[in-house]
C-alpha positions as a printed Julia matrix, in Angstrom:
213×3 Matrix{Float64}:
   0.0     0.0    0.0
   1.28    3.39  -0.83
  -0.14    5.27   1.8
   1.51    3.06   4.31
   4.9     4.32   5.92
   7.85    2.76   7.8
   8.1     5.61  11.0
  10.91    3.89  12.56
  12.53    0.56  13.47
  14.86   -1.25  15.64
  17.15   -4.0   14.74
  17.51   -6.05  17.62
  20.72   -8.61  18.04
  18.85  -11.73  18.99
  15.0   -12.81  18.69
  12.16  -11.49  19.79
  10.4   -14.23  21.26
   8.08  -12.28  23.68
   5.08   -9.7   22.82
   4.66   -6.64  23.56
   3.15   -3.74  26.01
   2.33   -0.22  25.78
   1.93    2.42  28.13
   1.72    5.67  28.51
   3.82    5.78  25.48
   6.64    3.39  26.18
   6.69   -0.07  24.52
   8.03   -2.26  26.76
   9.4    -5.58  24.77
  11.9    -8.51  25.46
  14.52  -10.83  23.61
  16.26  -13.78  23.79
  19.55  -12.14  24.83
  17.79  -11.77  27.72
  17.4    -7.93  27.69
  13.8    -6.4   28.91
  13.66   -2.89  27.17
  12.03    0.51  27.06
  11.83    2.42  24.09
   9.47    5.59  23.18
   6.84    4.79  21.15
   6.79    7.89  18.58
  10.11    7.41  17.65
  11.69    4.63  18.5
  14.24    6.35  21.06
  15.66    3.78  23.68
  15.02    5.05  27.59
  16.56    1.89  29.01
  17.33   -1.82  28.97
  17.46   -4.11  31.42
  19.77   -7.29  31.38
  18.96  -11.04  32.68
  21.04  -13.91  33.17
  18.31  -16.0   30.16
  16.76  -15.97  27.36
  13.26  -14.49  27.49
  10.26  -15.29  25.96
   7.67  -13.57  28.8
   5.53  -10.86  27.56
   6.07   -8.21  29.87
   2.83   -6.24  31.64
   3.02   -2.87  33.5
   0.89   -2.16  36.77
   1.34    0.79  38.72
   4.05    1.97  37.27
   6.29   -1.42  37.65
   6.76   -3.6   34.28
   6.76   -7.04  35.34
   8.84   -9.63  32.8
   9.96  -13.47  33.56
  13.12  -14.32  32.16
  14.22  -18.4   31.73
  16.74  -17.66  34.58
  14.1   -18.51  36.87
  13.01  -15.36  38.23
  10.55  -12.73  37.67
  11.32   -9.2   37.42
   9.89   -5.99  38.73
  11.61   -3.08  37.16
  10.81    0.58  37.27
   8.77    1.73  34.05
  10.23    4.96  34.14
  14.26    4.08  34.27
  14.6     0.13  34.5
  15.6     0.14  37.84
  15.46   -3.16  39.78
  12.86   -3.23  42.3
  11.7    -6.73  42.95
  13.65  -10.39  41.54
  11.01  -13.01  42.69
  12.67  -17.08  42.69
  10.83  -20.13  41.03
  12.44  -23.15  40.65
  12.69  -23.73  37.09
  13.51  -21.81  33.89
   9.98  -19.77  33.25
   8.7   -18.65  29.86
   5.26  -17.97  30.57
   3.98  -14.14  31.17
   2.69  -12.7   34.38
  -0.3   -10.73  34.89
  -1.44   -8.35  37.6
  -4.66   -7.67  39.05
  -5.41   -6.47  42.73
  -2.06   -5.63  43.78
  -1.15   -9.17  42.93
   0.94  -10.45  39.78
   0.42  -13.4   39.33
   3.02  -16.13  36.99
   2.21  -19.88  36.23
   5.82  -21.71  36.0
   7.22  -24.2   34.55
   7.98  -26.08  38.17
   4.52  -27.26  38.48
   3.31  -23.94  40.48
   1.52  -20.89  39.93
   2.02  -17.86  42.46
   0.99  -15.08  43.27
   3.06  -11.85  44.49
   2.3    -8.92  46.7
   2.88   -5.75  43.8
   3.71   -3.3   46.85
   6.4    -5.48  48.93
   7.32   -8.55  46.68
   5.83  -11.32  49.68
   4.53  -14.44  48.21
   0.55  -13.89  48.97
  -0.12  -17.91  47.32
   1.03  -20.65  45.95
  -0.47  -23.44  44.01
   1.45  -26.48  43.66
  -0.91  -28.52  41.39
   0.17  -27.57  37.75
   0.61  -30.89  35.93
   3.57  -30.16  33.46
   4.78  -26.92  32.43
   3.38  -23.6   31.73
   4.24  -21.29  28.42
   1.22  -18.63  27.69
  -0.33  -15.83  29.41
  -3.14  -16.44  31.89
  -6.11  -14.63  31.65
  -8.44  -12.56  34.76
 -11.77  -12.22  34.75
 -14.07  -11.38  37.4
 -11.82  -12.64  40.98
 -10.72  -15.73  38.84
  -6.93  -16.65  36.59
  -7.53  -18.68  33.85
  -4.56  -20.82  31.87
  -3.92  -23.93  30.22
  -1.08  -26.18  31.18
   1.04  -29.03  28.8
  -0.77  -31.81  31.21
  -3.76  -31.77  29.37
  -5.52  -28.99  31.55
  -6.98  -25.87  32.01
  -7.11  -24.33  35.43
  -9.48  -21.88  37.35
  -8.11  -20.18  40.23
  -9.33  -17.74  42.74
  -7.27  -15.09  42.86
  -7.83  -13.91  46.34
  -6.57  -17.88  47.56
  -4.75  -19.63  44.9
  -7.25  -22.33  44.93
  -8.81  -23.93  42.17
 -12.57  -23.04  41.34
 -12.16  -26.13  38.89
  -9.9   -27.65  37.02
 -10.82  -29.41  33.27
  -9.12  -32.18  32.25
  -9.09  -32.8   28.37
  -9.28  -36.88  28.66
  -6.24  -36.49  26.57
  -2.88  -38.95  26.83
  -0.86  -37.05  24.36
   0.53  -33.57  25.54
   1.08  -32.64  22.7
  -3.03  -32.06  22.54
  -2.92  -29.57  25.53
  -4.64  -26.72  25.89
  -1.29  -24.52  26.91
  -0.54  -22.19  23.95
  -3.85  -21.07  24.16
  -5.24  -17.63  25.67
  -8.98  -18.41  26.71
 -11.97  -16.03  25.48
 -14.42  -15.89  28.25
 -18.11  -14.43  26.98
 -21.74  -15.14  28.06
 -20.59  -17.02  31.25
 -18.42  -19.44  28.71
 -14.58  -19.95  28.31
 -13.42  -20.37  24.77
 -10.79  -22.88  23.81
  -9.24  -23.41  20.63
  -6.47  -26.38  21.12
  -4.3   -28.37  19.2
  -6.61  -31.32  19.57
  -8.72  -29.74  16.42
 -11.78  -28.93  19.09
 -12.95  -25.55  20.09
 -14.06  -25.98  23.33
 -16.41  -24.56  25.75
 -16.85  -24.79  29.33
 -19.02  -23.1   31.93
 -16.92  -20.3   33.63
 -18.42  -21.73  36.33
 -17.92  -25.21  37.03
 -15.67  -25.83  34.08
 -17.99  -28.7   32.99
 -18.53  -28.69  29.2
């Protein structure tokens, strides 16, 4: 299209295996060199970058002013949005490339260590943790009304409060092959339904509320 223009671009030294995140003008975006950066959004400019000991394939978020990023070094990070400054670097026990989300000054990661936890956004203290994941954990979960939703590489898809940590249900596929999970899959939740769209060649669709199909 002729009317379309390139307004500016960065060449980056390594992959880009994460998405993105704007706010308030920054983009916020990751790559496998392990580097969590900030760069203006009108032009391009970088305001800072942030360096991990992994390769990263998180999605970063931003909540109150604090971008939250996992990095396959095993922790999560919370950096300041404005200048990249290290604020919070929260353990789990394995190499994590899922994404984090926050909601209720809580951000919340499902890990690749069979856990999904749940951080205090003001102090960094572990508020819950679920120890239930079958296999390992890769996408972004998604909130809606109290409850995290996410798929795992076991076969299932998890509801769970996000006051507690504990599951409102968990759904079960019936599958024996992994490779049929439900895990690269972000959920669409409308009319009191969750949405799933797997490998296994099904869209499925479970009651939000009892996960029953």
């Amino acid at each position: 299209n002729d009317n379309v223009e390139e307004i500016w671009s960065i060449n980056e030294s390594s992959d880009m295996g994460g998405g993105m995140f704007l706010s308030e003008n920054l983009l916020f975006y990751t790559n496998t060199a392990g580097d969590i950066k900030a760069v203006n959004a009108t032009d391009g400019i970088a305001k800072w970058s942030f360096k991990t000991d992994g390769k990263i394939y998180s999605t970063p978020t931003v909540y109150k002013d604090i971008v939250w990023c996992a990095s396959s070094d095993s922790y999560l990070y919370g950096l300041n949005a404005c200048n990249g400054e290290l604020l919070y670097k929260l353990k789990n026990s394995s190499p994590v490339v899922s994404s984090p989300v926050c909601v209720s000054d809580k951000v919340i990661l499902a890990c690749g260590d069979g856990h999904c936890r749940a951080w205090d956004t003001n102090t960094g203290d572990l508020k819950w943790n679920f120890s239930n994941v079958k296999n390992f954990v890769v996408t972004r979960p998604l909130i809606k009304d109290n409850v995290v939703y996410f798929g795992s590489w076991g076969n299932q898809f998890y509801a769970l409060n996000i006051q507690t940590g504990n599951p409102e249900w968990i759904w079960d596929n019936g599958q024996t092959n992994r490779m049929f999970s439900p895990a690269q899959v972000w959920p669409v939740i409308t009319h009191d339904k969750v949405f799933l769209a797997s490998p296994d060649r099904f869209m499925t669709v479970l009651d939000v509320h009892t996960g029953e199909v």
